[in-house]
Amino acid sequence: MSVQEVFGLAPVIASLGLAVIMLWAALWVVRYARADSMMRASMRQAVRVRRTWKRLAPMAGLSVTDKTPTALASLSHTDGKAPKPRVLIPALKVKPDRFGVVVRAACLPRVSLAELQKAAPYLADAWRCTRVSVSQDKPGQVVIRGVRVDPLITRTSHSPTGNAPKEMAVWDIGVDEYAQAVSVDLAEVPGVTVAGLPGFGKTSLINRFICDYAPSPAVQFAVADGKVMAAHEGDYADLMGRLFAFAGSDLKEANALFRRLVRLRRARSAAIRKVLRRKDMWHGGPSVEWPWVVLIVDEAHTFFRDHKGSDKETKQLAALAAENARLVEELTKLGRALGMIVILITQKSTGDAIPTFIRDVCPVSLSFAQKTTEAAVAALGDDIHEWPDANPTVLQEPGYVGVAVMKTNGMKGFTRVRTPYVSEAESADIAARTAYLTADPADLLAAQLPGIDLSKTDPGDGSVPPLAA
């Protein structure tokens, strides 16, 4: 093709380019018009980030000078003078969401993860963000997360889908301070502790957990609620249809429930190799016939409190509380591989509320607002002293209702997470629609091995039920 022909096609090429630009602009306008106010602000912010980046990067020390000329530059300079050095800046891809922007940047020599992390405060000011974080995405690329609106003080809600979860035992908790989803894998986890002042989000957190897993017949729930006397009272009244067992604050009633679950644990221990052909349920996951059993102990201090007194009634209560602690200890220490988990909820998870021999084997801990450092340490461990910004004592303001601090094994530091609100009406609806999935795990086990008689197993004597030959 001759030069004249190429120049002759220039108007066509220019027209095509203009058409592409106009189409992109039209699509952007449509998305902008359909977005809510928060998303629109983020879209404008994304445009500003792209537009100002070439000027901002060198000022923030995020550029590098390339003194080696390209081949084309060398050929274009025939006067013997060396081409001018090029100033390179990282290439960006910017994507907005409701809280701000997610920016992916390509690294350059001497402009990579460490340099971008150091410049994060400057980027936050320039991009008008509450905070900016920089993390490794993949080799040669980083992710810069800028939040315009603080996710921790932006209240959110969650509507259960009514569908079974795609990933069993992955607990979706909420979003962190950078609006990134926070979840924790509860497979192989024996126990979870949840602490915090009344009215700061503990109940809503557990509501979401139950509602998200209620549509799966491979999960069965039992609750001991120390706040109420009867099942029709309190926070779990609307969820009763999806619970295979419930006990109120009466220590005898709770003791009977804990004994029932210990009998189940021992029966499962005796039967697991025969039924599942393996010694750990999580190696294949839960099933309808062998479901994941979740025991929720709300206001746990009610069931474990040490009763002081010499009268007969007080001694009986003290004996029941001591046995309750021993039974729950067995469930947390020995139930993990058998597909059983205990979630303990209290205001202050000090040793008098949750005995340390139970609390210390629970690798996942969450705490909503606390009044004292002592309570924060009891809930999250001594390491919380080294992370003052994450201390739950700073979460006592009304704007932080629903915000928790989380600690899991293997995680450095602590995560602050905004948990969503789940309405009582939606909780009741999910429980009603999934009530037909409720089954007693003991009955399911007995149906597979008729030789097991759980009623003959006394948690006090260490026996296990006999298996059919």
Short mmCIF file of C-alpha atoms in Angstrom, two decimals:
data_model
loop_
_atom_site.label_atom_id
_atom_site.label_comp_id
_atom_site.label_asym_id
_atom_site.label_seq_id
_atom_site.Cartn_x
_atom_site.Cartn_y
_atom_site.Cartn_z
CA MET A 1 0.00 0.00 0.00
CA SER A 2 1.41 3.38 -1.02
CA VAL A 3 1.82 6.39 1.25
CA GLN A 4 -0.92 8.18 -0.67
CA GLU A 5 -3.32 5.32 -0.06
CA VAL A 6 -2.50 5.31 3.66
CA PHE A 7 -3.19 9.04 3.89
CA GLY A 8 -6.39 8.46 1.97
CA LEU A 9 -7.59 6.05 4.66
CA ALA A 10 -6.82 8.49 7.46
CA PRO A 11 -10.34 10.02 7.55
CA VAL A 12 -11.88 6.51 7.78
CA ILE A 13 -9.54 5.50 10.59
CA ALA A 14 -10.21 8.74 12.43
CA SER A 15 -13.96 8.24 12.05
CA LEU A 16 -13.73 4.71 13.44
CA GLY A 17 -11.67 5.93 16.38
CA LEU A 18 -14.15 8.71 17.07
CA ALA A 19 -17.03 6.20 16.91
CA VAL A 20 -15.32 3.95 19.46
CA ILE A 21 -14.74 6.91 21.80
CA MET A 22 -18.36 8.03 21.46
CA LEU A 23 -19.62 4.51 22.16
CA TRP A 24 -17.44 4.26 25.26
CA ALA A 25 -18.67 7.66 26.43
CA ALA A 26 -22.29 6.67 25.86
CA LEU A 27 -21.87 3.49 27.88
CA TRP A 28 -20.19 5.45 30.69
CA VAL A 29 -23.07 7.94 30.76
CA VAL A 30 -25.63 5.11 30.92
CA ARG A 31 -23.78 3.45 33.80
CA TYR A 32 -23.48 6.80 35.55
CA ALA A 33 -27.19 7.52 35.16
CA ARG A 34 -28.19 4.12 36.54
CA ALA A 35 -25.79 4.27 39.51
CA ASP A 36 -26.71 5.46 43.01
CA SER A 37 -25.15 8.56 44.54
CA MET A 38 -22.25 6.69 46.16
CA MET A 39 -21.34 4.91 42.95
CA ARG A 40 -21.52 8.15 40.96
CA ALA A 41 -19.09 9.82 43.33
CA SER A 42 -16.71 6.88 42.91
CA MET A 43 -16.99 7.05 39.11
CA ARG A 44 -16.06 10.72 39.20
CA GLN A 45 -13.20 9.89 41.52
CA ALA A 46 -11.94 7.23 39.08
CA VAL A 47 -11.92 9.79 36.27
CA ARG A 48 -9.93 12.19 38.45
CA VAL A 49 -7.40 9.47 39.36
CA ARG A 50 -6.75 8.67 35.68
CA ARG A 51 -6.63 12.32 34.62
CA THR A 52 -4.18 13.51 37.28
CA TRP A 53 -1.92 10.45 37.50
CA LYS A 54 0.80 11.55 35.07
CA ARG A 55 1.33 14.74 37.02
CA LEU A 56 0.87 13.27 40.50
CA ALA A 57 3.19 10.27 40.13
CA PRO A 58 6.45 12.23 39.67
CA MET A 59 5.53 14.60 42.52
CA ALA A 60 4.97 11.60 44.82
CA GLY A 61 8.28 10.05 43.84
CA LEU A 62 6.62 7.32 41.77
CA SER A 63 8.52 7.77 38.53
CA VAL A 64 11.83 6.54 37.17
CA THR A 65 14.15 8.02 34.55
CA ASP A 66 15.11 5.74 31.67
CA LYS A 67 18.37 6.97 30.14
CA THR A 68 18.58 4.20 27.55
CA PRO A 69 16.97 5.37 24.30
CA THR A 70 14.59 3.16 22.40
CA ALA A 71 15.57 1.91 18.96
CA LEU A 72 13.11 4.29 17.30
CA ALA A 73 14.48 7.26 19.27
CA SER A 74 18.05 6.35 18.27
CA LEU A 75 17.13 6.21 14.57
CA SER A 76 15.27 9.52 14.71
CA HIS A 77 18.31 11.40 16.04
CA THR A 78 20.74 11.61 13.14
CA ASP A 79 22.52 14.75 14.33
CA GLY A 80 24.73 12.78 16.72
CA LYS A 81 23.03 14.08 19.90
CA ALA A 82 21.77 11.55 22.44
CA PRO A 83 17.98 11.37 22.83
CA LYS A 84 16.52 12.90 25.97
CA PRO A 85 15.93 10.45 28.85
CA ARG A 86 12.36 9.25 29.28
CA VAL A 87 10.39 9.64 32.52
CA LEU A 88 8.38 6.48 33.15
CA ILE A 89 5.43 6.16 35.53
CA PRO A 90 3.46 3.02 36.45
CA ALA A 91 0.53 2.23 34.19
CA LEU A 92 -2.83 2.18 35.96
CA LYS A 93 -6.16 0.41 35.58
CA VAL A 94 -8.84 2.07 37.69
CA LYS A 95 -12.16 0.53 38.68
CA PRO A 96 -14.74 2.31 40.88
CA ASP A 97 -17.08 0.75 43.42
CA ARG A 98 -19.49 2.18 45.99
CA PHE A 99 -16.76 2.94 48.54
CA GLY A 100 -13.99 4.27 46.29
CA VAL A 101 -11.58 2.93 43.69
CA VAL A 102 -9.54 -0.20 43.10
CA VAL A 103 -6.37 0.62 41.17
CA ARG A 104 -4.03 -1.95 39.65
CA ALA A 105 -0.57 -0.60 38.91
CA ALA A 106 2.30 -2.13 36.95
CA CYS A 107 5.60 -2.00 38.82
CA LEU A 108 8.78 -0.40 37.50
CA PRO A 109 12.40 -0.68 38.66
CA ARG A 110 12.63 1.23 41.97
CA VAL A 111 8.87 1.93 41.84
CA SER A 112 7.17 -1.15 43.27
CA LEU A 113 5.34 -2.34 46.37
CA ALA A 114 7.52 -0.65 49.00
CA GLU A 115 7.60 2.72 47.22
CA LEU A 116 3.84 2.71 46.61
CA GLN A 117 3.14 1.78 50.24
CA LYS A 118 5.34 4.66 51.39
CA ALA A 119 3.44 7.03 49.11
CA ALA A 120 -0.01 5.84 50.27
CA PRO A 121 -0.65 8.91 52.51
CA TYR A 122 0.09 11.25 49.59
CA LEU A 123 -2.23 9.27 47.31
CA ALA A 124 -4.98 9.39 49.93
CA ASP A 125 -4.77 13.19 50.07
CA ALA A 126 -4.61 13.61 46.29
CA TRP A 127 -7.45 11.18 45.60
CA ARG A 128 -9.55 12.52 48.51
CA CYS A 129 -9.70 9.15 50.22
CA THR A 130 -10.24 8.30 53.87
CA ARG A 131 -7.44 5.74 53.61
CA VAL A 132 -5.35 3.98 50.98
CA SER A 133 -3.74 0.54 51.15
CA VAL A 134 -1.25 -1.07 48.79
CA SER A 135 -0.77 -4.84 48.49
CA GLN A 136 0.81 -7.32 46.11
CA ASP A 137 -1.55 -8.59 43.44
CA LYS A 138 0.79 -10.77 41.40
CA PRO A 139 4.44 -10.56 40.34
CA GLY A 140 5.04 -7.15 38.78
CA GLN A 141 1.64 -5.74 39.79
CA VAL A 142 0.14 -4.20 42.92
CA VAL A 143 -3.40 -3.33 44.02
CA ILE A 144 -4.04 0.12 45.44
CA ARG A 145 -7.30 0.33 47.37
CA GLY A 146 -8.63 3.80 48.05
CA VAL A 147 -11.82 4.28 50.08
CA ARG A 148 -13.60 7.57 49.83
CA VAL A 149 -16.21 6.66 52.46
CA ASP A 150 -15.17 4.80 55.61
CA PRO A 151 -16.81 1.34 55.35
CA LEU A 152 -16.64 0.90 59.12
CA ILE A 153 -19.13 3.71 59.77
CA THR A 154 -21.31 2.99 56.72
CA ARG A 155 -24.10 0.71 57.89
CA THR A 156 -24.96 -2.16 55.57
CA SER A 157 -27.67 -4.80 55.42
CA HIS A 158 -27.78 -8.37 54.18
CA SER A 159 -30.71 -10.14 52.55
CA PRO A 160 -30.36 -13.94 52.68
CA THR A 161 -30.72 -15.50 49.24
CA GLY A 162 -32.39 -18.69 50.39
CA ASN A 163 -29.85 -20.70 48.40
CA ALA A 164 -27.43 -23.20 49.88
CA PRO A 165 -23.89 -21.77 50.23
CA LYS A 166 -21.47 -22.60 47.44
CA GLU A 167 -18.59 -23.15 49.87
CA MET A 168 -19.40 -25.15 52.96
CA ALA A 169 -18.04 -23.75 56.24
CA VAL A 170 -16.81 -20.46 54.75
CA TRP A 171 -18.33 -17.82 57.00
CA ASP A 172 -18.94 -14.48 55.23
CA ILE A 173 -18.66 -11.93 58.01
CA GLY A 174 -18.70 -8.52 56.30
CA VAL A 175 -16.27 -5.98 54.87
CA ASP A 176 -13.05 -4.59 56.32
CA GLU A 177 -11.92 -0.99 56.58
CA TYR A 178 -11.04 -1.05 52.85
CA ALA A 179 -14.47 -2.47 51.89
CA GLN A 180 -12.95 -5.83 50.99
CA ALA A 181 -14.99 -8.93 51.79
CA VAL A 182 -13.94 -10.71 54.99
CA SER A 183 -14.59 -14.40 55.50
CA VAL A 184 -13.16 -17.17 57.64
CA ASP A 185 -12.95 -20.87 56.87
CA LEU A 186 -14.49 -22.84 59.74
CA ALA A 187 -13.53 -26.26 58.41
CA GLU A 188 -11.40 -28.02 61.03
CA VAL A 189 -12.22 -25.24 63.52
CA PRO A 190 -13.42 -26.56 66.92
CA GLY A 191 -14.79 -23.33 68.33
CA VAL A 192 -15.43 -19.61 67.92
CA THR A 193 -15.79 -16.93 70.60
CA VAL A 194 -17.83 -13.77 70.07
CA ALA A 195 -17.74 -11.02 72.70
CA GLY A 196 -19.00 -7.45 72.97
CA LEU A 197 -21.32 -5.05 74.73
CA PRO A 198 -25.09 -5.57 74.44
CA GLY A 199 -26.68 -4.03 71.36
CA PHE A 200 -23.48 -3.80 69.29
CA GLY A 201 -24.13 -6.56 66.74
CA LYS A 202 -23.54 -10.03 68.20
CA THR A 203 -27.08 -11.24 67.50
CA SER A 204 -27.16 -9.93 63.94
CA LEU A 205 -23.82 -11.61 63.24
CA ILE A 206 -25.20 -14.99 64.34
CA ASN A 207 -28.51 -14.36 62.54
CA ARG A 208 -26.65 -14.00 59.28
CA PHE A 209 -24.64 -17.14 59.96
CA ILE A 210 -27.78 -19.21 60.54
CA CYS A 211 -29.70 -17.68 57.64
CA ASP A 212 -26.85 -18.24 55.16
CA TYR A 213 -26.49 -21.92 56.12
CA ALA A 214 -30.15 -22.72 56.82
CA PRO A 215 -30.85 -23.68 53.16
CA SER A 216 -28.29 -26.50 53.40
CA PRO A 217 -29.47 -29.83 54.86
CA ALA A 218 -25.79 -30.60 55.53
CA VAL A 219 -25.84 -28.18 58.48
CA GLN A 220 -27.88 -28.62 61.67
CA PHE A 221 -28.15 -26.09 64.51
CA ALA A 222 -28.64 -26.32 68.27
CA VAL A 223 -28.88 -23.31 70.59
CA ALA A 224 -28.50 -22.74 74.31
CA ASP A 225 -29.66 -19.18 75.01
CA GLY A 226 -28.89 -17.83 78.46
CA LYS A 227 -31.04 -14.73 77.97
CA VAL A 228 -34.45 -16.45 77.97
CA MET A 229 -36.36 -19.18 79.78
CA ALA A 230 -38.42 -20.53 76.88
CA ALA A 231 -37.99 -21.11 73.16
CA HIS A 232 -40.70 -18.63 72.13
CA GLU A 233 -38.76 -15.77 73.77
CA GLY A 234 -35.68 -13.85 72.71
CA ASP A 235 -33.55 -13.60 69.61
CA TYR A 236 -33.98 -17.18 68.39
CA ALA A 237 -37.76 -17.41 68.57
CA ASP A 238 -38.15 -16.75 64.84
CA LEU A 239 -35.46 -19.31 64.02
CA MET A 240 -36.87 -22.20 66.04
CA GLY A 241 -38.08 -24.07 62.98
CA ARG A 242 -34.48 -24.49 61.81
CA LEU A 243 -33.07 -25.63 65.19
CA PHE A 244 -33.04 -29.32 66.02
CA ALA A 245 -32.55 -28.55 69.72
CA PHE A 246 -32.94 -25.57 72.05
CA ALA A 247 -32.37 -24.85 75.74
CA GLY A 248 -33.06 -21.72 77.73
CA SER A 249 -31.28 -20.35 80.76
CA ASP A 250 -32.28 -23.18 83.08
CA LEU A 251 -29.06 -25.00 83.95
CA LYS A 252 -30.72 -28.41 84.05
CA GLU A 253 -32.23 -27.90 80.61
CA ALA A 254 -28.89 -26.73 79.20
CA ASN A 255 -27.11 -29.63 80.88
CA ALA A 256 -29.47 -32.07 79.18
CA LEU A 257 -28.71 -30.45 75.80
CA PHE A 258 -24.94 -30.57 76.33
CA ARG A 259 -25.17 -34.23 77.42
CA ARG A 260 -27.21 -34.99 74.31
CA LEU A 261 -24.53 -33.51 72.08
CA VAL A 262 -21.71 -35.26 73.94
CA ARG A 263 -23.54 -38.56 73.39
CA LEU A 264 -23.72 -37.68 69.70
CA ARG A 265 -20.01 -36.85 69.64
CA ARG A 266 -19.09 -40.15 71.19
CA ALA A 267 -21.38 -42.07 68.88
CA ARG A 268 -19.86 -40.33 65.88
CA SER A 269 -16.38 -41.09 67.14
CA ALA A 270 -17.25 -44.77 67.34
CA ALA A 271 -19.00 -44.82 63.95
CA ILE A 272 -17.00 -42.49 61.71
CA ARG A 273 -14.69 -45.08 60.17
CA LYS A 274 -17.56 -47.47 59.57
CA VAL A 275 -19.88 -44.85 58.04
CA LEU A 276 -17.53 -42.38 56.31
CA ARG A 277 -14.52 -44.67 55.71
CA ARG A 278 -12.25 -41.97 57.11
CA LYS A 279 -11.32 -40.53 60.47
CA ASP A 280 -11.94 -36.85 59.69
CA MET A 281 -15.27 -35.65 58.31
CA TRP A 282 -13.65 -32.60 56.73
CA HIS A 283 -11.57 -34.75 54.39
CA GLY A 284 -14.76 -35.21 52.40
CA GLY A 285 -17.01 -32.55 53.90
CA PRO A 286 -20.42 -32.74 55.59
CA SER A 287 -23.44 -34.39 53.99
CA VAL A 288 -27.17 -34.76 54.57
CA GLU A 289 -26.57 -38.05 56.39
CA TRP A 290 -23.59 -36.73 58.39
CA PRO A 291 -24.25 -32.97 58.79
CA TRP A 292 -22.04 -30.30 60.28
CA VAL A 293 -23.40 -29.77 63.81
CA VAL A 294 -23.26 -26.17 65.08
CA LEU A 295 -23.88 -25.55 68.77
CA ILE A 296 -24.47 -21.87 69.60
CA VAL A 297 -24.10 -21.00 73.29
CA ASP A 298 -25.44 -17.46 73.74
CA GLU A 299 -24.77 -15.58 76.98
CA ALA A 300 -22.37 -18.40 77.75
CA HIS A 301 -21.56 -17.10 81.23
CA THR A 302 -25.07 -18.16 82.29
CA PHE A 303 -24.15 -21.81 81.96
CA PHE A 304 -20.59 -21.76 83.33
CA ARG A 305 -20.74 -19.20 86.17
CA ASP A 306 -19.30 -20.39 89.46
CA HIS A 307 -22.10 -20.26 92.05
CA LYS A 308 -20.97 -19.42 95.57
CA GLY A 309 -22.90 -20.61 98.63
CA SER A 310 -23.29 -23.49 101.02
CA ASP A 311 -27.03 -24.14 100.72
CA LYS A 312 -28.27 -27.18 98.84
CA GLU A 313 -29.70 -25.31 95.84
CA THR A 314 -26.54 -23.28 95.27
CA LYS A 315 -24.40 -26.40 95.49
CA GLN A 316 -26.60 -28.07 92.87
CA LEU A 317 -26.24 -25.06 90.56
CA ALA A 318 -22.47 -25.03 91.06
CA ALA A 319 -22.30 -28.74 90.22
CA LEU A 320 -24.39 -28.23 87.06
CA ALA A 321 -22.25 -25.28 85.94
CA ALA A 322 -19.07 -27.29 86.47
CA GLU A 323 -20.47 -30.21 84.49
CA ASN A 324 -21.67 -27.89 81.72
CA ALA A 325 -18.12 -26.58 81.38
CA ARG A 326 -16.74 -30.12 81.27
CA LEU A 327 -19.24 -31.20 78.60
CA VAL A 328 -18.65 -28.17 76.37
CA GLU A 329 -14.91 -28.63 76.83
CA GLU A 330 -15.25 -32.15 75.43
CA LEU A 331 -17.22 -30.86 72.45
CA THR A 332 -14.66 -28.18 71.60
CA LYS A 333 -11.59 -30.34 72.14
CA LEU A 334 -12.83 -33.55 70.56
CA GLY A 335 -15.61 -32.63 68.16
CA ARG A 336 -13.69 -30.91 65.35
CA ALA A 337 -12.83 -33.92 63.17
CA LEU A 338 -16.30 -35.34 63.74
CA GLY A 339 -17.98 -32.29 62.21
CA MET A 340 -19.01 -30.40 65.36
CA ILE A 341 -18.30 -26.77 66.26
CA VAL A 342 -19.21 -24.62 69.27
CA ILE A 343 -19.84 -20.87 68.94
CA LEU A 344 -19.71 -19.18 72.35
CA ILE A 345 -21.19 -15.70 72.76
CA THR A 346 -20.84 -13.49 75.81
CA GLN A 347 -20.32 -9.86 76.75
CA LYS A 348 -16.89 -10.29 78.38
CA SER A 349 -15.08 -13.51 77.52
CA THR A 350 -13.08 -13.47 80.74
CA GLY A 351 -12.26 -16.73 82.48
CA ASP A 352 -15.36 -16.55 84.70
CA ALA A 353 -17.63 -16.21 81.64
CA ILE A 354 -15.96 -18.77 79.35
CA PRO A 355 -13.53 -21.06 81.18
CA THR A 356 -10.02 -20.64 79.80
CA PHE A 357 -9.74 -24.35 79.07
CA ILE A 358 -12.57 -23.83 76.56
CA ARG A 359 -11.73 -20.33 75.34
CA ASP A 360 -8.08 -21.09 74.62
CA VAL A 361 -8.87 -23.90 72.14
CA CYS A 362 -11.10 -21.63 70.03
CA PRO A 363 -8.85 -20.34 67.21
CA VAL A 364 -11.33 -17.77 65.85
CA SER A 365 -12.24 -14.79 68.04
CA LEU A 366 -14.38 -11.73 67.38
CA SER A 367 -15.13 -8.82 69.65
CA PHE A 368 -17.54 -5.97 69.22
CA ALA A 369 -17.21 -2.87 71.41
CA GLN A 370 -15.70 -3.34 74.87
CA LYS A 371 -15.53 -0.94 77.81
CA THR A 372 -12.23 -2.05 79.29
CA THR A 373 -8.84 -3.17 78.05
CA GLU A 374 -9.19 -6.22 80.30
CA ALA A 375 -12.25 -7.33 78.35
CA ALA A 376 -10.49 -6.66 75.03
CA VAL A 377 -7.50 -8.79 76.09
CA ALA A 378 -9.79 -11.59 77.28
CA ALA A 379 -11.58 -11.57 73.91
CA LEU A 380 -8.62 -11.20 71.56
CA GLY A 381 -5.44 -11.95 73.51
CA ASP A 382 -2.48 -9.93 74.74
CA ASP A 383 -1.43 -9.00 71.18
CA ILE A 384 -4.21 -6.42 71.05
CA HIS A 385 -1.90 -4.14 73.10
CA GLU A 386 0.34 -3.85 70.04
CA TRP A 387 -2.54 -2.75 67.78
CA PRO A 388 -4.18 0.18 69.58
CA ASP A 389 -6.14 1.30 66.52
CA ALA A 390 -7.87 -2.10 66.41
CA ASN A 391 -8.69 -2.23 70.13
CA PRO A 392 -12.46 -2.77 70.54
CA THR A 393 -12.51 -0.20 73.34
CA VAL A 394 -12.51 2.48 70.62
CA LEU A 395 -15.73 1.09 69.11
CA GLN A 396 -18.14 2.37 71.78
CA GLU A 397 -19.55 5.19 69.63
CA PRO A 398 -23.04 4.58 68.11
CA GLY A 399 -21.54 4.78 64.62
CA TYR A 400 -19.60 1.59 65.31
CA VAL A 401 -22.61 -0.59 66.11
CA GLY A 402 -22.05 -3.68 63.98
CA VAL A 403 -18.25 -3.29 63.82
CA ALA A 404 -16.12 -6.11 65.23
CA VAL A 405 -12.42 -6.84 65.60
CA MET A 406 -11.40 -10.30 64.42
CA LYS A 407 -8.44 -12.54 65.13
CA THR A 408 -7.74 -15.93 63.53
CA ASN A 409 -4.82 -18.31 63.80
CA GLY A 410 -2.07 -17.60 61.31
CA MET A 411 -3.20 -13.99 60.76
CA LYS A 412 -0.84 -11.15 61.62
CA GLY A 413 -2.55 -8.43 63.55
CA PHE A 414 -6.29 -7.88 63.66
CA THR A 415 -9.03 -7.11 61.16
CA ARG A 416 -11.76 -4.56 61.78
CA VAL A 417 -14.92 -5.62 60.01
CA ARG A 418 -18.33 -4.08 59.42
CA THR A 419 -21.00 -6.79 59.83
CA PRO A 420 -24.31 -6.27 58.00
CA TYR A 421 -27.73 -6.07 59.63
CA VAL A 422 -30.17 -8.89 58.96
CA SER A 423 -33.81 -8.02 59.63
CA GLU A 424 -35.95 -10.17 61.90
CA ALA A 425 -38.54 -10.55 59.16
CA GLU A 426 -36.03 -11.99 56.70
CA SER A 427 -34.60 -14.30 59.36
CA ALA A 428 -38.05 -15.62 60.18
CA ASP A 429 -38.84 -16.10 56.49
CA ILE A 430 -35.67 -18.11 55.84
CA ALA A 431 -36.26 -20.27 58.93
CA ALA A 432 -39.84 -20.97 57.92
CA ARG A 433 -38.91 -21.86 54.33
CA THR A 434 -36.10 -24.18 55.40
CA ALA A 435 -37.71 -25.78 58.47
CA TYR A 436 -38.32 -29.00 56.53
CA LEU A 437 -34.54 -29.49 56.35
CA THR A 438 -34.19 -29.71 60.13
CA ALA A 439 -33.16 -33.15 61.39
CA ASP A 440 -31.66 -34.56 64.56
CA PRO A 441 -28.10 -35.70 63.69
CA ALA A 442 -28.47 -38.55 66.19
CA ASP A 443 -31.48 -39.89 64.29
CA LEU A 444 -29.58 -39.63 61.02
CA LEU A 445 -26.68 -41.61 62.49
CA ALA A 446 -28.96 -44.20 64.03
CA ALA A 447 -30.65 -44.74 60.66
CA GLN A 448 -27.29 -45.63 59.12
CA LEU A 449 -26.23 -47.91 61.98
CA PRO A 450 -29.26 -49.34 63.78
CA GLY A 451 -26.96 -50.94 66.38
CA ILE A 452 -26.18 -47.57 67.97
CA ASP A 453 -28.31 -46.66 70.98
CA LEU A 454 -27.45 -43.14 72.05
CA SER A 455 -29.69 -43.31 75.08
CA LYS A 456 -27.30 -45.79 76.72
CA THR A 457 -24.32 -43.49 76.59
CA ASP A 458 -23.74 -41.56 79.79
CA PRO A 459 -21.32 -38.60 79.33
CA GLY A 460 -20.32 -39.10 82.93
CA ASP A 461 -18.77 -42.55 82.55
CA GLY A 462 -16.72 -42.14 79.37
CA SER A 463 -18.52 -44.97 77.57
CA VAL A 464 -19.30 -45.08 73.86
CA PRO A 465 -22.32 -46.70 72.23
CA PRO A 466 -21.89 -50.20 70.79
CA LEU A 467 -21.74 -50.62 67.03
CA ALA A 468 -23.67 -53.21 65.09
CA ALA A 469 -21.48 -55.90 63.70
#
